Amino acid sequence: MIPRFDASSFKGITPEMREAFERDGVLVLDGLVSEAACDSLRKHMADMVTDFDVSAHRSVFSSTSEAHAQDQYFLQSGHETRFFLEEEAFDADGNITKPKELALNKVGHAMHDTDETFSAFARQEAFRTICEGLGHKQPLPLQSMYIFKQPHIGGEVVCHQDATYLRTEPETCLGIWVALEDATTENGCLYGIPGGHKTGGVRAAFRRTPGGDSTYTETLDDTPFDEDKKVPLPAPKGTVLVFGGLFPHMSSANRSDKSRHAYTLHVIDGAAHYPADNWLRRPEHLPLKGF
Ligand SMILES: O=C(O)CCC(=O)C(=O)O
């Protein structure tokens, strides 16, 4: 069983937390973010969605079809705030069937550097403390996402390792995933394979082509994920799940009538090498910056 730690008065990573993280590949920190902070981030996103022109941007994000992967709107989202829709929000003729606030899959991937509210949320002291406590010398927020997991149509996220998408040499990616609403087995909470970060290496690398205007996935290790061993990681509002880059995790489709909003920040160690063929690129005017 994956241990849960009461983090409502979090002061730092304890030896027990580090041991759990090293053994399981994931750390569950209950109550780390206050309910008020979750609500205020949700309100800020609701305002951003109000300003979003859905008729101008109809990019879909799907971890099953990966249709987004060659889309310039997606490829430029490493330095922008971009809005991606759910595959199931469209009918067979390509018409959107839901109001935009119920049609979005996620917003990403640079809000932590392009938006003041998201920057302050991403750079909260506890997140820096987590990264340093788990070994980062120079933690660098790289990617952030606001994930809606909409009622009824919230898409599945297939089993993956974050190190496939955000690669450093050596591997240093940490995912800090925050439940902004209660995440349960009914509304599509995360699942993970405890200890799965030690069975085989990083399975695949998602890379930019040399020209930079497209991507491809290269298989590095064909050991299958042992999905029979997956366990649910239910997360009450305010819980933070911390994943190592090799931890296999996933979430199923949300068929319930409740949304499951979440925020994720992926952080790398600036002391490691960040290969130029990572999909996420930053232009000179928006370099990565630390906490
Ligand atoms: O929230 C989800 O369903 C998936 C999130 C995820 O895989 C991640 O943040 O790495």
Short mmCIF file of N, CA, C and O and ligand atoms in Angstrom, two decimals, residues 145 147 149 157 160 162 177 190 243 249 251 260 262 264 266, ligand 1:
data_model
loop_
_atom_site.label_atom_id
_atom_site.label_comp_id
_atom_site.label_asym_id
_atom_site.label_seq_id
_atom_site.Cartn_x
_atom_site.Cartn_y
_atom_site.Cartn_z
N MET A 145 0.54 22.42 -16.50
CA MET A 145 -0.73 22.09 -17.16
C MET A 145 -1.88 22.27 -16.16
O MET A 145 -1.73 21.93 -14.99
N ILE A 147 -5.46 20.69 -15.94
CA ILE A 147 -6.18 19.56 -16.56
C ILE A 147 -7.62 19.54 -16.03
O ILE A 147 -7.83 19.56 -14.81
N LYS A 149 -10.29 17.27 -16.94
CA LYS A 149 -10.95 15.95 -16.81
C LYS A 149 -12.46 16.17 -16.66
O LYS A 149 -13.06 15.94 -15.61
N VAL A 157 -5.83 9.07 -19.95
CA VAL A 157 -4.40 9.33 -20.16
C VAL A 157 -3.72 7.97 -20.04
O VAL A 157 -3.79 7.32 -18.99
N HIS A 160 2.19 6.04 -18.92
CA HIS A 160 3.39 6.67 -19.47
C HIS A 160 4.34 7.04 -18.34
O HIS A 160 3.97 7.01 -17.16
N ASP A 162 6.88 10.30 -17.33
CA ASP A 162 7.07 11.70 -17.72
C ASP A 162 8.43 11.91 -18.39
O ASP A 162 8.59 12.82 -19.22
N TRP A 177 1.78 17.09 -8.92
CA TRP A 177 0.39 17.05 -9.41
C TRP A 177 -0.52 17.44 -8.24
O TRP A 177 -0.45 16.84 -7.17
N LEU A 190 -5.76 9.51 -10.66
CA LEU A 190 -4.58 8.87 -11.21
C LEU A 190 -4.43 7.44 -10.66
O LEU A 190 -4.92 7.14 -9.56
N PHE A 243 5.67 12.65 -8.52
CA PHE A 243 6.15 11.48 -9.29
C PHE A 243 7.57 11.69 -9.72
O PHE A 243 7.91 12.78 -10.21
N HIS A 249 2.40 5.99 -14.77
CA HIS A 249 1.10 6.43 -14.24
C HIS A 249 0.13 6.69 -15.38
O HIS A 249 0.53 6.82 -16.54
N SER A 251 -4.49 7.73 -16.12
CA SER A 251 -5.82 7.96 -15.54
C SER A 251 -6.84 7.50 -16.56
O SER A 251 -6.62 7.61 -17.77
N ARG A 260 -12.86 16.85 -12.57
CA ARG A 260 -11.70 16.52 -11.74
C ARG A 260 -10.56 17.44 -12.14
O ARG A 260 -9.62 17.04 -12.80
N ALA A 262 -7.22 19.49 -12.06
CA ALA A 262 -5.91 19.27 -11.43
C ALA A 262 -4.90 20.20 -12.09
O ALA A 262 -5.11 20.69 -13.21
N THR A 264 -0.64 20.41 -12.82
CA THR A 264 0.67 19.72 -12.70
C THR A 264 1.79 20.65 -13.08
O THR A 264 1.70 21.36 -14.10
N HIS A 266 5.88 20.30 -13.90
CA HIS A 266 7.03 19.40 -14.09
C HIS A 266 8.31 20.22 -13.96
O HIS A 266 8.45 21.27 -14.59
O1 LIG B 1 -4.10 14.30 -14.61
C1 LIG B 1 -4.01 13.32 -15.36
O2 LIG B 1 -4.98 12.62 -15.63
C2 LIG B 1 -2.68 12.93 -15.96
C3 LIG B 1 -1.57 13.80 -15.49
C4 LIG B 1 -0.22 13.30 -15.85
O3 LIG B 1 -0.02 12.25 -16.39
C5 LIG B 1 0.93 14.12 -15.49
O4 LIG B 1 0.74 15.22 -14.97
O5 LIG B 1 2.08 13.68 -15.73
#
